[in-house]
Short mmCIF file of C-alpha atoms in Angstrom, two decimals:
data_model
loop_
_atom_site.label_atom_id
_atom_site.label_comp_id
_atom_site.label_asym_id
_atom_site.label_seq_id
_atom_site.Cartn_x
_atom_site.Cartn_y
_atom_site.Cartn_z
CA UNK A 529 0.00 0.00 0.00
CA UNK A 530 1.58 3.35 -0.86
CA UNK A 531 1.46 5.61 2.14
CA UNK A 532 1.77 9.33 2.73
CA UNK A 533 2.91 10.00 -0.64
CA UNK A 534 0.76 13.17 -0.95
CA UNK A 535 1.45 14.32 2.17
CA UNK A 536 3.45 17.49 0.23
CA UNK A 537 0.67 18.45 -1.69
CA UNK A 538 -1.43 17.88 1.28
CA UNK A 539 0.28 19.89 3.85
CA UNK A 540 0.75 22.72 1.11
CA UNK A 541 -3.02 23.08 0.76
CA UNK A 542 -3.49 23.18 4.42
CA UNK A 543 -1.11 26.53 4.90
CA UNK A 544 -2.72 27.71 2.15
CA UNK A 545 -6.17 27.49 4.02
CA UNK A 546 -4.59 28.96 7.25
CA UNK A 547 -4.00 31.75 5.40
CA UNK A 548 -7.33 32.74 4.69
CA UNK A 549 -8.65 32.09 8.45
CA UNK A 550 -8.81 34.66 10.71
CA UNK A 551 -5.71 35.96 12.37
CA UNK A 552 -6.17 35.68 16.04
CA UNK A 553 -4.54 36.99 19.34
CA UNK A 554 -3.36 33.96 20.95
CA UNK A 555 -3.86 35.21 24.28
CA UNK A 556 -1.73 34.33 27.16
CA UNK A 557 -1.70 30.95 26.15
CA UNK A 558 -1.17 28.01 28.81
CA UNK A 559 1.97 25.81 28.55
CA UNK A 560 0.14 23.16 27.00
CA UNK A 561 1.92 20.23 24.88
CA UNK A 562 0.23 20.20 21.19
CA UNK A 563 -0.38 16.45 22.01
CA UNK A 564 -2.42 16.99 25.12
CA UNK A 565 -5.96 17.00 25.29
CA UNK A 566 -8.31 19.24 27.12
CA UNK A 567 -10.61 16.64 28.96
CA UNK A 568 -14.15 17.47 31.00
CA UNK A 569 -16.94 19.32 30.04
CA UNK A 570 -18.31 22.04 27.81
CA UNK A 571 -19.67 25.23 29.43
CA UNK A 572 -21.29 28.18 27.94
CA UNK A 573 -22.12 30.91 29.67
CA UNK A 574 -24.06 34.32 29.03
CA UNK A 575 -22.25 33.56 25.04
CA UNK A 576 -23.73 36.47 22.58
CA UNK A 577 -21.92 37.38 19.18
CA UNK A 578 -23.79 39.50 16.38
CA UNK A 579 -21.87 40.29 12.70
CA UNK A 580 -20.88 43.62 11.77
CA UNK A 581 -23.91 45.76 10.64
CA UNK A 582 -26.54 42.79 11.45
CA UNK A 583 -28.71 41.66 14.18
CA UNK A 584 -28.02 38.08 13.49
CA UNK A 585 -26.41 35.87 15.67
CA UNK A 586 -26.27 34.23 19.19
CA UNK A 587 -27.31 36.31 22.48
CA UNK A 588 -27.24 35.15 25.73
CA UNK A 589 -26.55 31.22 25.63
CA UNK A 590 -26.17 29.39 28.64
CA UNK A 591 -25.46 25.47 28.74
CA UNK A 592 -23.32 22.74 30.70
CA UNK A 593 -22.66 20.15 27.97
CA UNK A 594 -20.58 17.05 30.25
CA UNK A 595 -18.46 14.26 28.98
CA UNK A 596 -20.30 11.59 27.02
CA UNK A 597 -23.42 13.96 26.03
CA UNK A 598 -24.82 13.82 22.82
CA UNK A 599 -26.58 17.34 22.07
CA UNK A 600 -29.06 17.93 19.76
CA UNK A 601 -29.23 21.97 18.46
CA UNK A 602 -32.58 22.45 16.53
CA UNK A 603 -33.34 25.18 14.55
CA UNK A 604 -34.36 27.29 11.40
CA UNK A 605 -31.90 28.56 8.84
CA UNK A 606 -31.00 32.04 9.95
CA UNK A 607 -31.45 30.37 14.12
CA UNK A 608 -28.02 30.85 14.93
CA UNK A 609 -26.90 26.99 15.41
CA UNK A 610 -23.68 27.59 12.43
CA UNK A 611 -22.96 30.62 14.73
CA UNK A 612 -22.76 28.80 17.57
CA UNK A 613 -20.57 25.80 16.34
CA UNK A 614 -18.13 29.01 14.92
CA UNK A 615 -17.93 30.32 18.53
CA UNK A 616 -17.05 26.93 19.68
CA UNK A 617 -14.19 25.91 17.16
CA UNK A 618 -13.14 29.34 17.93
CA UNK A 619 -13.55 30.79 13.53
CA UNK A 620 -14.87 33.79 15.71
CA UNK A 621 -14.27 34.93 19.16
CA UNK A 622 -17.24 35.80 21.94
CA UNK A 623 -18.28 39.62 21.93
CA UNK A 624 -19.48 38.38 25.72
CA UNK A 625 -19.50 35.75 27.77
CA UNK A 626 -17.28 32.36 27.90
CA UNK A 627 -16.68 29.29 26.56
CA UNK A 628 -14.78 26.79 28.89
CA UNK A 629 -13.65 23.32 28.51
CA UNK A 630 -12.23 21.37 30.61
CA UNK A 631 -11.88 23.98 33.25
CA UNK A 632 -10.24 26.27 31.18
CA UNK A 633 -11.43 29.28 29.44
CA UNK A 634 -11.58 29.46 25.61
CA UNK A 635 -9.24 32.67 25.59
CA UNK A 636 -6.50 31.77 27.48
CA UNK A 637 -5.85 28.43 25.36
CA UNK A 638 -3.47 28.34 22.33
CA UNK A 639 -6.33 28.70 19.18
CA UNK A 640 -4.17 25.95 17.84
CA UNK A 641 -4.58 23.48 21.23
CA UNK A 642 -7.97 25.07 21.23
CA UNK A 643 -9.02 23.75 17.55
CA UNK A 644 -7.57 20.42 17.65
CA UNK A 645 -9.81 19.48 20.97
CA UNK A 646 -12.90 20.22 18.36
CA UNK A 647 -13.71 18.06 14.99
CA UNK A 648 -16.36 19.82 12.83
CA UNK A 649 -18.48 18.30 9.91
CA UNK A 650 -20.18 19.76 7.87
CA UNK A 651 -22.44 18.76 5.04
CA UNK A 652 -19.73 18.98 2.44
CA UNK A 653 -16.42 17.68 3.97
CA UNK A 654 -13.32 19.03 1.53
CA UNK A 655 -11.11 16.36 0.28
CA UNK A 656 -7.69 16.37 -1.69
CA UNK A 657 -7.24 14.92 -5.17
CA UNK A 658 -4.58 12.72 -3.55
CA UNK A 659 -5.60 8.60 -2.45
CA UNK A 660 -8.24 7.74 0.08
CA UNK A 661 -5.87 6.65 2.79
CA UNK A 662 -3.96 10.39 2.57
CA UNK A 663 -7.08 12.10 3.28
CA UNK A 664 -7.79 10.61 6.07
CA UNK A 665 -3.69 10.11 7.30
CA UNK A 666 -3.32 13.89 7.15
CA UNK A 667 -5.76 14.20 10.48
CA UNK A 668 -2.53 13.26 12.34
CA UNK A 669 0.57 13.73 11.26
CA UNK A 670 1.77 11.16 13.78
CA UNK A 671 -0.13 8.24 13.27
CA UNK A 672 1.18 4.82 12.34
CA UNK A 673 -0.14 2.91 9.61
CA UNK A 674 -2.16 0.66 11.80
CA UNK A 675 -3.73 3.55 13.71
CA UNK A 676 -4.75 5.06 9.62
CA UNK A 677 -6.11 1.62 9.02
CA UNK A 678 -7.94 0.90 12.59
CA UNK A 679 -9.81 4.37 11.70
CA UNK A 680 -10.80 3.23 8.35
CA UNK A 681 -12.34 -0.11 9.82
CA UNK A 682 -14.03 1.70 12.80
CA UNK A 683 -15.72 4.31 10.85
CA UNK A 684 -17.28 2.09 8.38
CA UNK A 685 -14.75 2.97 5.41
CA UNK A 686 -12.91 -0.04 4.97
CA UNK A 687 -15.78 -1.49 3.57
CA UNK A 688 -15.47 1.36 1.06
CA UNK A 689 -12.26 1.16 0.00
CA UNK A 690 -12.79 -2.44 -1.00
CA UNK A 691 -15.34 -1.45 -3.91
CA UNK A 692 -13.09 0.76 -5.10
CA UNK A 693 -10.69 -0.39 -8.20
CA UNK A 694 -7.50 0.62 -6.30
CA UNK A 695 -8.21 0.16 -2.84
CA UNK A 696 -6.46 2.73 -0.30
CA UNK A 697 -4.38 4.16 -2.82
CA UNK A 698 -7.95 4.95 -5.08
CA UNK A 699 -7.33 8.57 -5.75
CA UNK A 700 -10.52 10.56 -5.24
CA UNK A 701 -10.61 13.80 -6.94
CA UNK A 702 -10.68 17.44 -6.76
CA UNK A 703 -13.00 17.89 -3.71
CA UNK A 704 -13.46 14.30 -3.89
CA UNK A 705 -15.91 14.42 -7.03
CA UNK A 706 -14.81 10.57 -7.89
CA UNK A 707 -16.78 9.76 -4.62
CA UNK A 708 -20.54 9.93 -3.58
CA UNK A 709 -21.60 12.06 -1.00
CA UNK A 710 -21.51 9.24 1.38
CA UNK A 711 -18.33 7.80 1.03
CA UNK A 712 -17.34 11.25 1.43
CA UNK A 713 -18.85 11.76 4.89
CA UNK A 714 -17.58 8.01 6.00
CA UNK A 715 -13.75 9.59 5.12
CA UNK A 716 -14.17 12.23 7.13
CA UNK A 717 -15.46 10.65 9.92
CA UNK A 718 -12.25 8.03 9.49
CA UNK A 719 -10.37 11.62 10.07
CA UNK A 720 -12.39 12.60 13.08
CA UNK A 721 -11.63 8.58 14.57
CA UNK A 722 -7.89 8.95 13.93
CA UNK A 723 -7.51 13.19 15.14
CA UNK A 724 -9.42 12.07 18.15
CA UNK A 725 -10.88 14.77 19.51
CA UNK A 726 -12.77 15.64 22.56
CA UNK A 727 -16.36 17.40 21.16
CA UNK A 728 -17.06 16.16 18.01
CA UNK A 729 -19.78 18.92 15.89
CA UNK A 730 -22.10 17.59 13.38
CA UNK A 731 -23.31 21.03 11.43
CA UNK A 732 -25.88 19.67 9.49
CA UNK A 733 -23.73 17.17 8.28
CA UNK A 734 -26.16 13.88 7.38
CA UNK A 735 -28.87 16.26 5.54
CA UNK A 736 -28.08 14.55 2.37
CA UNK A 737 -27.09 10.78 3.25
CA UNK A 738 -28.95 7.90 2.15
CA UNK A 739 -30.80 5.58 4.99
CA UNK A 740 -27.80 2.91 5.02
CA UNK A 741 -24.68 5.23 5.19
CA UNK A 742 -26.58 7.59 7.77
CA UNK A 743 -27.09 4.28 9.49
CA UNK A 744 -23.33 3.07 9.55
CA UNK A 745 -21.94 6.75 10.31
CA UNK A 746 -24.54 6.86 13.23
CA UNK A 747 -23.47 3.59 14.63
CA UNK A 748 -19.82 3.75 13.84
CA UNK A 749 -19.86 7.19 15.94
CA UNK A 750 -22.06 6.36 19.16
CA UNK A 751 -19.48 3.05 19.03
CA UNK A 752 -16.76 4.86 19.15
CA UNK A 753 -17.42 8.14 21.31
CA UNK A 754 -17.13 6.71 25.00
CA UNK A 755 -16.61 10.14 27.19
CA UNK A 756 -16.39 12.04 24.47
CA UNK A 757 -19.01 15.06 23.54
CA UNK A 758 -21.21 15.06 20.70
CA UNK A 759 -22.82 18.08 19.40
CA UNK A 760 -25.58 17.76 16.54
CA UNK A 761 -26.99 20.46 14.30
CA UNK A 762 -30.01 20.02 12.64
CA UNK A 763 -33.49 21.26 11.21
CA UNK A 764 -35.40 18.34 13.28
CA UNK A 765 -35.30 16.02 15.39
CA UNK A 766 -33.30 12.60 14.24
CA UNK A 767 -34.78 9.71 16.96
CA UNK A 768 -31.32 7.55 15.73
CA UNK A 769 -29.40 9.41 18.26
CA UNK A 770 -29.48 8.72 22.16
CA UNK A 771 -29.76 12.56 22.90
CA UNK A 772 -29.02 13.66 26.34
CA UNK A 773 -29.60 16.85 25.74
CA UNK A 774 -31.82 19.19 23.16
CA UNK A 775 -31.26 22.73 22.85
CA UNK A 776 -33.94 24.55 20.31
CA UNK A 777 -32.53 27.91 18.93
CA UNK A 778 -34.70 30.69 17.28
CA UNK A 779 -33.38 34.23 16.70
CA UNK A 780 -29.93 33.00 18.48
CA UNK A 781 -31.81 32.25 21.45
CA UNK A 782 -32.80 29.52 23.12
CA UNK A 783 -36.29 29.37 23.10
CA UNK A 784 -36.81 25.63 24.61
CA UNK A 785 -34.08 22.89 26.05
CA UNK A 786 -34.62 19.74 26.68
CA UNK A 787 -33.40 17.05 29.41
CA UNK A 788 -33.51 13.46 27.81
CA UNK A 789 -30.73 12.12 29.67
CA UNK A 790 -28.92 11.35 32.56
CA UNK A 791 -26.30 13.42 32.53
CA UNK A 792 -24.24 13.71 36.03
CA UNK A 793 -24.72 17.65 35.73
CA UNK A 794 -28.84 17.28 34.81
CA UNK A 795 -29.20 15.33 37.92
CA UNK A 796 -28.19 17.42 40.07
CA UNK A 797 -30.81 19.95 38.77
CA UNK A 798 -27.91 22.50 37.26
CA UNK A 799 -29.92 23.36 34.28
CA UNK A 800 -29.22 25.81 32.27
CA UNK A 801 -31.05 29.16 32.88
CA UNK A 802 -31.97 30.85 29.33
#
């Protein structure tokens, strides 16, 4: 199997796309390793944001998201829910309020430490025109070839890759046209297995996906996310996942939550006040 061979191209089109992200302040910074992860829960407090010359956005969110949720955000176009995962991954910073994981506050982490503790999917993942197993390889530039492999088999891909006429090396295409929309998702969720992060964001991201690949992404993900938090955009409701949690946005407020499960937090009656 060839391995890593277009990990130049790769890594060129990735400082190309820094580029064109915004330029943050790191802050202070703690002395964190790159390596180590930022474990615990999610908390948002009193989090508003509004673009420049608009009254869209978020104002006045309030939620304690712990380890091993699964959180359903349910809204409208235009509700706020892309705003809110774009405060989270930290593509914008909070106008007020915080955002702390893991005890520590969003603003006084690294944006790079910050980032790589979140995985975001979207409905149209971007892919290289390089092979299947380099898209998903680049998610970490320091994992062996077994760990690559073990996150094609958990995710549901490896079952891919055997239809296709060159197996791991199959190259995919610009954007990765030579694959459905599908096999698409079920590479980037191979990524998300093998970066390993600790909230995982869904943005809307199984709108298109037939009934059986929705059904193996679903299943390869609630196999695979232990402790780990799991935030889900949508228009409705999607009874496939075991929600803990459902927060209903309108106008970039909350306008109804939800308790479904049993949360440590949620039974001990610290809801969030909206």
């Amino acid at each position: 199997v060839q391995t890593y061979l277009g990990f130049e191209q790769i890594i060129g089109a990735v400082e190309r796309i820094k580029e064109i992200l915004p330029d943050f302040e790191k802050g202070p910074g703690l002395n964190f390793n790159k390596l180590e992860k930022l474990k615990g829960s999610l908390e948002i407090y009193n989090l508003s944001f509004t673009y420049n010359q608009s009254k869209a956005g978020v104002f006045d969110i309030n939620l304690y998201i712990n380890e091993g949720d699964v959180v359903g955000i349910i809204g409208p176009n235009g509700s706020g829910k892309s705003t809110l995962v774009d405060l989270l991954s930290r593509f914008y910073e909070p106008q007020q309020g915080h955002i702390i994981l893991g005890g520590h506050k969003s603003a006084e982490v690294d944006i790079e430490v910050w980032r790589g503790q979140f995985a975001v999917l979207t409905r149209e993942p971007y892919l290289f025109d390089v092979s299947v197993f380099d898209n998903v390889a680049l998610a970490s530039a320091n994992a062996s070839h077994d760990k690559v492999i073990e996150a094609f088999q958990n995710s549901g891909l490896q079952k891919v890759v055997e239809s296709l006429p060159q197996g791991y090396d199959t190259h995919v295409g610009e954007s990765g046209i030579l694959l459905s929309t599908g096999q698409r998702q079920l590479v980037a969720l191979a990524r998300i297995f093998l970066q390993n992060p600790s909230v995982v964001i869904l943005d809307e991201a199984l709108v298109s996906l037939d009934p059986d690949v929705h059904d193996t992404f679903v299943e390869a993900l609630k196999a695979w996310k232990e402790d780990r938090i799991v935030i889900i955009t949508s228009h409705k409701f999607d009874n496939t996942w075991p929600y803990t949690q459902l927060v209903h946005l309108q106008g970039g407020r909350v306008v109804k939550y939800d308790q479904l499960g049993s949360s440590e937090k949620l039974r001990s009656g610290k809801l969030p006040k909206n």
